[in-house]
CSV table of N, CA and C in Angstrom, one decimal:
chain,number,residue,atom,x,y,z
A,19,UNK,N,48.9,89.2,209.0
A,19,UNK,CA,50.1,90.8,209.7
A,19,UNK,C,51.1,90.7,209.9
A,20,UNK,N,52.1,91.2,209.9
A,20,UNK,CA,53.5,90.7,210.0
A,20,UNK,C,53.7,91.3,210.9
A,21,UNK,N,54.3,90.5,212.0
A,21,UNK,CA,54.9,91.0,213.8
A,21,UNK,C,55.4,92.4,213.3
A,22,UNK,N,55.9,92.7,214.0
A,22,UNK,CA,57.2,94.2,214.2
A,22,UNK,C,57.9,93.8,214.1
A,23,UNK,N,58.9,94.2,213.3
A,23,UNK,CA,60.2,93.7,213.4
A,23,UNK,C,60.5,92.1,212.5
A,24,UNK,N,59.4,92.2,211.9
A,24,UNK,CA,59.3,91.0,211.1
A,24,UNK,C,60.3,91.4,209.9
A,25,UNK,N,61.1,90.5,209.5
A,25,UNK,CA,62.0,90.5,208.0
A,25,UNK,C,61.1,90.2,206.9
A,26,UNK,N,61.2,91.1,206.2
A,26,UNK,CA,60.1,90.9,205.0
A,26,UNK,C,61.1,90.2,203.6
A,27,UNK,N,60.4,89.4,202.7
A,27,UNK,CA,61.4,89.0,201.7
A,27,UNK,C,60.4,89.0,200.2
A,28,UNK,N,60.9,89.3,199.3
A,28,UNK,CA,60.4,89.4,197.7
A,28,UNK,C,59.1,88.1,197.4
A,29,UNK,N,58.3,88.8,196.7
A,29,UNK,CA,57.8,88.0,196.4
A,29,UNK,C,57.5,87.4,195.0
A,30,UNK,N,58.4,87.5,194.2
A,30,UNK,CA,59.1,87.1,193.4
A,30,UNK,C,59.8,86.1,193.6
A,31,UNK,N,59.6,84.7,193.3
A,31,UNK,CA,61.0,83.7,193.3
A,31,UNK,C,61.2,83.0,192.2
A,32,UNK,N,61.8,82.0,191.9
A,32,UNK,CA,61.9,81.5,190.7
A,32,UNK,C,61.2,80.9,190.5
A,33,UNK,N,60.8,80.3,189.1
A,33,UNK,CA,59.6,80.0,188.7
A,33,UNK,C,60.1,78.0,188.3
A,34,UNK,N,59.5,77.5,189.2
A,34,UNK,CA,60.1,76.3,188.8
A,34,UNK,C,59.6,75.5,187.8
A,35,UNK,N,60.7,74.7,187.9
A,35,UNK,CA,60.7,73.7,186.6
A,35,UNK,C,60.9,75.0,185.2
A,36,UNK,N,61.7,76.1,185.4
A,36,UNK,CA,62.2,77.0,184.0
A,36,UNK,C,62.7,76.1,183.5
A,37,UNK,N,62.5,76.5,182.1
A,37,UNK,CA,63.2,76.6,180.6
A,37,UNK,C,63.2,77.5,180.2
A,38,UNK,N,64.6,78.5,180.2
A,38,UNK,CA,64.5,79.6,179.3
A,38,UNK,C,64.4,79.2,177.6
A,39,UNK,N,65.0,78.5,176.8
A,39,UNK,CA,64.6,78.4,175.9
A,39,UNK,C,62.7,77.8,175.3
A,40,UNK,N,62.4,77.2,175.9
A,40,UNK,CA,60.9,77.0,176.2
A,40,UNK,C,60.1,78.3,176.0
A,41,UNK,N,60.2,79.2,177.3
A,41,UNK,CA,59.8,80.7,177.9
A,41,UNK,C,60.0,81.6,176.6
A,42,UNK,N,61.5,81.5,175.9
A,42,UNK,CA,61.6,82.1,174.8
A,42,UNK,C,60.7,81.7,173.8
A,43,UNK,N,60.4,80.4,173.0
A,43,UNK,CA,60.0,80.3,172.1
A,43,UNK,C,58.3,80.6,172.2
A,44,UNK,N,58.0,80.4,173.3
A,44,UNK,CA,56.6,80.8,174.1
A,44,UNK,C,56.8,82.4,173.7
A,45,UNK,N,57.4,83.2,173.9
A,45,UNK,CA,57.5,84.8,173.9
A,45,UNK,C,57.0,85.1,171.9
A,46,UNK,N,58.3,84.1,171.7
A,46,UNK,CA,58.5,84.6,170.3
A,46,UNK,C,56.7,84.2,169.1
A,47,UNK,N,56.6,83.5,170.0
A,47,UNK,CA,55.0,82.9,169.3
A,47,UNK,C,54.1,84.1,169.3
A,48,UNK,N,53.6,84.1,170.5
A,48,UNK,CA,53.2,85.5,171.3
A,48,UNK,C,53.1,87.0,170.7
A,49,UNK,N,54.6,87.0,170.1
A,49,UNK,CA,54.4,87.9,169.1
A,49,UNK,C,54.5,88.2,167.7
A,50,UNK,N,54.4,86.7,167.0
A,50,UNK,CA,54.5,86.3,165.8
A,50,UNK,C,53.3,86.8,165.3
A,51,UNK,N,53.1,87.2,163.8
A,51,UNK,CA,52.1,87.6,163.3
A,51,UNK,C,51.2,88.8,163.5
A,52,UNK,N,50.0,89.0,162.8
A,52,UNK,CA,49.5,90.3,163.4
A,52,UNK,C,48.9,90.6,164.6
A,53,UNK,N,49.9,91.6,165.4
A,53,UNK,CA,49.3,91.9,166.8
A,53,UNK,C,50.4,90.7,167.9
A,54,UNK,N,50.1,91.0,169.3
A,54,UNK,CA,50.8,90.2,169.4
A,54,UNK,C,49.7,89.4,171.2
A,55,UNK,N,49.6,88.7,171.1
A,55,UNK,CA,49.3,87.4,172.4
A,55,UNK,C,49.5,88.5,174.0
A,56,UNK,N,49.5,89.5,174.6
A,56,UNK,CA,49.4,90.2,175.7
A,56,UNK,C,49.5,89.4,176.6
A,57,UNK,N,48.3,88.7,176.7
A,57,UNK,CA,47.4,87.7,178.0
A,57,UNK,C,49.3,86.6,178.2
A,58,UNK,N,49.9,86.1,177.2
A,58,UNK,CA,50.3,85.2,177.6
A,58,UNK,C,52.1,85.9,177.7
A,59,UNK,N,52.1,87.0,177.1
A,59,UNK,CA,53.6,87.8,177.5
A,59,UNK,C,53.5,87.9,178.7
A,60,UNK,N,52.4,89.1,179.2
A,60,UNK,CA,52.5,89.0,180.7
A,60,UNK,C,52.6,87.9,181.5
A,61,UNK,N,51.7,86.7,181.6
A,61,UNK,CA,51.7,85.4,182.3
A,61,UNK,C,53.2,85.1,182.7
A,62,UNK,N,53.7,85.4,181.0
A,62,UNK,CA,55.3,84.3,181.3
A,62,UNK,C,56.6,85.3,182.3
A,63,UNK,N,56.4,86.6,181.6
A,63,UNK,CA,57.0,87.8,182.3
A,63,UNK,C,56.9,88.1,183.8
A,64,UNK,N,55.6,87.8,184.1
A,64,UNK,CA,55.2,88.4,185.8
A,64,UNK,C,55.6,87.0,186.3
A,65,UNK,N,55.9,86.4,185.9
A,65,UNK,CA,55.8,84.5,186.9
A,65,UNK,C,57.2,84.0,187.1
A,66,UNK,N,57.9,85.0,186.5
A,66,UNK,CA,59.7,84.7,186.7
A,66,UNK,C,60.1,85.4,187.4
A,67,UNK,N,61.6,85.6,187.7
A,67,UNK,CA,62.5,85.8,188.6
A,67,UNK,C,63.1,86.6,187.5
A,68,UNK,N,63.5,87.9,187.8
A,68,UNK,CA,64.4,89.0,187.3
A,68,UNK,C,66.1,87.8,187.0
A,69,UNK,N,66.0,87.3,187.4
A,69,UNK,CA,67.8,86.4,187.3
A,69,UNK,C,67.2,85.4,185.9
A,70,UNK,N,65.4,84.6,185.5
A,70,UNK,CA,65.0,84.1,185.3
A,70,UNK,C,65.3,84.6,183.6
A,71,UNK,N,64.5,86.4,184.2
A,71,UNK,CA,63.8,87.1,182.1
A,71,UNK,C,65.6,87.4,182.0
A,72,UNK,N,66.3,87.6,182.6
A,72,UNK,CA,67.2,87.5,181.8
A,72,UNK,C,67.9,86.2,181.3
A,73,UNK,N,67.6,85.1,181.5
A,73,UNK,CA,68.2,84.1,180.7
A,73,UNK,C,67.2,84.0,180.0
A,74,UNK,N,65.9,84.1,180.1
A,74,UNK,CA,65.0,84.5,178.8
A,74,UNK,C,65.6,85.1,177.3
A,75,UNK,N,66.3,86.5,177.6
A,75,UNK,CA,66.9,87.2,176.8
A,75,UNK,C,67.7,86.4,176.0
A,76,UNK,N,68.7,85.6,176.6
A,76,UNK,CA,69.9,85.2,175.9
A,76,UNK,C,69.4,84.5,175.3
A,77,UNK,N,68.4,84.3,176.0
A,77,UNK,CA,68.3,82.0,174.9
A,77,UNK,C,67.2,82.8,174.1
A,78,UNK,N,66.6,84.2,173.9
A,78,UNK,CA,66.1,84.3,172.6
A,78,UNK,C,66.9,84.9,171.6
A,79,UNK,N,68.2,85.7,172.0
A,79,UNK,CA,68.7,86.4,171.4
A,79,UNK,C,69.3,84.6,170.4
A,80,UNK,N,69.6,83.4,171.3
A,80,UNK,CA,70.4,82.5,171.1
A,80,UNK,C,69.9,81.8,170.1
A,81,UNK,N,68.5,81.7,170.1
A,81,UNK,CA,67.6,81.2,169.5
A,81,UNK,C,66.7,81.9,168.1
A,82,UNK,N,67.1,82.9,168.4
A,82,UNK,CA,66.0,83.6,166.8
A,82,UNK,C,67.6,85.4,166.2
A,83,UNK,N,68.1,85.1,167.2
A,83,UNK,CA,69.5,86.3,166.8
A,83,UNK,C,69.0,87.4,167.3
A,84,UNK,N,67.8,87.6,167.9
A,84,UNK,CA,67.4,89.3,167.8
A,84,UNK,C,67.0,89.6,169.4
A,85,UNK,N,67.2,90.9,169.8
A,85,UNK,CA,66.7,91.0,170.8
A,85,UNK,C,65.6,91.1,171.4
A,86,UNK,N,64.9,90.4,172.4
A,86,UNK,CA,64.1,90.5,173.0
A,86,UNK,C,63.8,91.8,173.2
A,87,UNK,N,64.0,92.4,173.9
A,87,UNK,CA,63.3,93.6,174.5
A,87,UNK,C,63.1,94.5,173.4
A,88,UNK,N,63.9,94.5,172.3
A,88,UNK,CA,64.1,96.0,171.4
A,88,UNK,C,62.4,95.1,170.5
A,89,UNK,N,62.4,93.7,170.3
A,89,UNK,CA,61.1,93.0,169.5
A,89,UNK,C,60.1,93.5,171.0
A,90,UNK,N,59.4,93.2,171.7
A,90,UNK,CA,58.6,93.7,172.5
A,90,UNK,C,58.7,95.1,172.8
A,91,UNK,N,59.3,96.2,172.5
A,91,UNK,CA,59.2,97.5,172.3
A,91,UNK,C,58.2,97.8,170.8
A,92,UNK,N,58.5,96.9,170.0
A,92,UNK,CA,57.8,97.0,169.0
A,92,UNK,C,56.7,96.6,168.8
A,93,UNK,N,56.3,95.3,169.0
A,93,UNK,CA,54.7,95.0,169.5
A,93,UNK,C,54.3,95.2,170.9
A,94,UNK,N,54.8,96.0,171.7
A,94,UNK,CA,53.8,96.4,172.9
A,94,UNK,C,54.0,97.8,172.7
A,95,UNK,N,52.8,98.8,173.6
A,95,UNK,CA,53.0,99.8,173.1
A,95,UNK,C,52.5,100.6,174.7
A,96,UNK,N,52.3,101.9,174.8
A,96,UNK,CA,52.2,102.6,176.0
A,96,UNK,C,52.7,102.1,177.3
A,97,UNK,N,51.9,101.8,177.9
A,97,UNK,CA,52.4,101.7,179.8
A,97,UNK,C,52.2,100.1,179.6
A,98,UNK,N,51.6,99.2,178.8
A,98,UNK,CA,51.6,98.0,179.0
A,98,UNK,C,53.7,98.0,178.6
A,99,UNK,N,53.8,98.5,177.5
A,99,UNK,CA,55.2,98.4,177.0
A,99,UNK,C,56.0,98.6,178.1
A,100,UNK,N,56.2,99.8,178.6
A,100,UNK,CA,57.0,100.7,179.9
A,100,UNK,C,56.9,99.6,180.9
A,101,UNK,N,55.6,98.2,181.5
A,101,UNK,CA,56.4,97.7,182.4
A,101,UNK,C,56.5,96.5,182.0
A,102,UNK,N,56.2,95.9,181.0
A,102,UNK,CA,57.5,94.8,180.6
A,102,UNK,C,58.6,94.8,180.3
A,103,UNK,N,59.1,96.2,179.5
A,103,UNK,CA,60.6,96.6,179.3
A,103,UNK,C,60.8,96.7,180.4
A,104,UNK,N,60.2,97.7,181.3
A,104,UNK,CA,61.0,97.8,182.9
A,104,UNK,C,61.9,96.1,183.8
A,105,UNK,N,60.1,95.1,183.2
A,105,UNK,CA,60.3,94.0,183.7
A,105,UNK,C,61.7,93.0,183.7
A,106,UNK,N,61.6,93.3,182.0
A,106,UNK,CA,62.8,93.1,180.8
A,106,UNK,C,64.2,93.2,181.5
A,107,UNK,N,64.5,94.8,182.3
A,107,UNK,CA,65.8,94.8,182.7
A,107,UNK,C,66.4,94.6,183.8
A,108,UNK,N,67.9,94.5,184.1
A,108,UNK,CA,68.1,94.1,185.3
A,108,UNK,C,68.0,94.6,186.5
A,109,UNK,N,68.1,94.8,187.6
A,109,UNK,CA,67.2,96.5,188.9
A,109,UNK,C,68.9,96.8,188.9
A,110,UNK,N,69.7,96.7,188.1
A,110,UNK,CA,70.6,97.8,188.4
A,110,UNK,C,70.5,98.9,187.3
A,111,UNK,N,70.1,98.0,186.2
A,111,UNK,CA,70.1,99.0,185.2
A,111,UNK,C,68.5,100.1,185.0
A,112,UNK,N,67.9,99.6,186.1
A,112,UNK,CA,66.3,100.5,186.4
A,112,UNK,C,66.9,101.4,187.6
A,113,UNK,N,68.0,100.9,187.9
A,113,UNK,CA,68.7,102.2,189.3
A,113,UNK,C,68.6,103.1,188.4
A,114,UNK,N,69.9,103.0,187.5
A,114,UNK,CA,70.7,103.8,186.7
A,114,UNK,C,70.3,104.6,186.6
A,115,UNK,N,68.7,104.2,185.6
A,115,UNK,CA,68.3,105.1,184.9
A,115,UNK,C,66.8,106.4,185.5
A,116,UNK,N,66.5,105.3,187.2
A,116,UNK,CA,65.7,106.7,187.6
A,116,UNK,C,67.0,107.8,188.4
A,117,UNK,N,67.9,107.0,188.3
A,117,UNK,CA,69.0,108.1,189.1
A,117,UNK,C,69.4,109.0,188.1
A,118,UNK,N,69.5,108.9,187.1
A,118,UNK,CA,69.6,109.6,185.6
A,118,UNK,C,68.5,110.5,185.2
A,119,UNK,N,67.2,110.3,185.6
A,119,UNK,CA,66.2,111.1,185.6
A,119,UNK,C,66.0,112.7,186.2
A,120,UNK,N,66.3,111.7,188.1
A,120,UNK,CA,66.3,112.6,189.2
A,120,UNK,C,67.6,113.7,189.3
A,121,UNK,N,68.7,113.0,188.3
A,121,UNK,CA,69.1,114.4,188.1
A,121,UNK,C,69.3,115.5,186.9
A,122,UNK,N,68.2,115.3,185.9
A,122,UNK,CA,68.6,115.5,184.7
A,122,UNK,C,67.4,117.1,184.6
A,123,UNK,N,67.5,117.8,184.2
A,123,UNK,CA,66.5,119.1,183.6
A,123,UNK,C,67.1,119.6,185.2
A,124,UNK,N,66.1,120.8,185.1
A,124,UNK,CA,66.3,121.8,186.4
A,124,UNK,C,65.4,121.1,187.7
A,125,UNK,N,66.6,121.1,188.2
A,125,UNK,CA,66.2,120.6,190.2
A,125,UNK,C,66.1,119.3,190.1
A,126,UNK,N,66.2,118.3,191.2
A,126,UNK,CA,66.9,117.4,191.3
A,126,UNK,C,65.9,116.8,192.5
A,127,UNK,N,65.8,115.7,191.6
A,127,UNK,CA,64.5,114.9,193.0
A,127,UNK,C,65.9,114.1,193.8
A,128,UNK,N,65.2,114.8,195.1
A,128,UNK,CA,66.4,113.9,195.9
A,128,UNK,C,65.9,113.0,196.7
A,129,UNK,N,64.2,113.0,196.4
A,129,UNK,CA,63.8,112.4,197.2
A,129,UNK,C,64.2,110.8,197.0
A,130,UNK,N,64.0,111.0,195.4
A,130,UNK,CA,64.5,109.2,194.6
A,130,UNK,C,66.1,109.1,194.8
A,131,UNK,N,66.4,110.2,194.8
A,131,UNK,CA,68.1,109.7,195.3
A,131,UNK,C,68.0,109.1,196.5
A,132,UNK,N,67.8,109.7,197.4
A,132,UNK,CA,67.7,109.2,198.7
A,132,UNK,C,67.3,107.5,198.8
A,133,UNK,N,66.5,107.3,197.8
A,133,UNK,CA,65.5,106.0,197.9
A,133,UNK,C,66.0,104.8,197.7
A,134,UNK,N,67.1,105.6,195.7
A,134,UNK,CA,67.6,104.4,195.8
A,134,UNK,C,69.2,103.6,196.7
A,135,UNK,N,69.6,105.4,197.1
A,135,UNK,CA,71.4,104.6,197.1
A,135,UNK,C,71.1,104.8,198.5
A,136,UNK,N,69.9,104.8,199.3
A,136,UNK,CA,69.7,104.0,200.7
A,136,UNK,C,69.2,103.0,200.8
A,137,UNK,N,69.2,102.6,199.9
A,137,UNK,CA,68.0,100.8,200.4
A,137,UNK,C,68.4,99.9,199.4
A,138,UNK,N,69.9,100.2,198.7
A,138,UNK,CA,70.5,99.6,197.9
A,138,UNK,C,71.5,98.4,199.0
A,139,UNK,N,71.8,97.0,199.1
A,139,UNK,CA,73.5,96.8,199.8
A,139,UNK,C,74.4,97.2,199.0
A,140,UNK,N,75.7,96.9,199.3
A,140,UNK,CA,76.7,96.6,198.2
A,140,UNK,C,77.1,96.1,197.0
A,141,UNK,N,75.8,94.8,198.0
A,141,UNK,CA,76.2,93.7,196.1
A,141,UNK,C,75.4,94.3,195.3
A,142,UNK,N,73.8,95.1,195.9
A,142,UNK,CA,73.4,95.6,194.9
A,142,UNK,C,74.1,96.9,193.6
A,143,UNK,N,74.6,97.4,194.7
A,143,UNK,CA,75.6,98.6,194.5
A,143,UNK,C,76.6,98.8,193.3
A,144,UNK,N,77.0,97.2,193.2
A,144,UNK,CA,78.1,97.0,192.3
A,144,UNK,C,77.8,96.5,190.9
């Protein structure tokens, strides 16, 4: 149990021995052929930091000339697809999408706006 006033730190850290080309190749292999190896995709994506996931996207584009997020969208479906694609996006993209959704349509989701706008540092807002 955390002590009162203790600082919390994120639980996702850089994966030791990270190689973006190796991960890009593993994801390509997991999506090759009929169906996809969802367990392999989940294992890679969830054990890398967001910064590392962005590097994997760049390596995938360099190695295969294809967009990794587009390939993931094509191969996966439903909530699993939304989860994986969401994890592959930079945090600022996700914030912008949530803000857009909060102000779209009838009414505004003030709680969502406050949560995002009041909880980000100046660096995160840039």
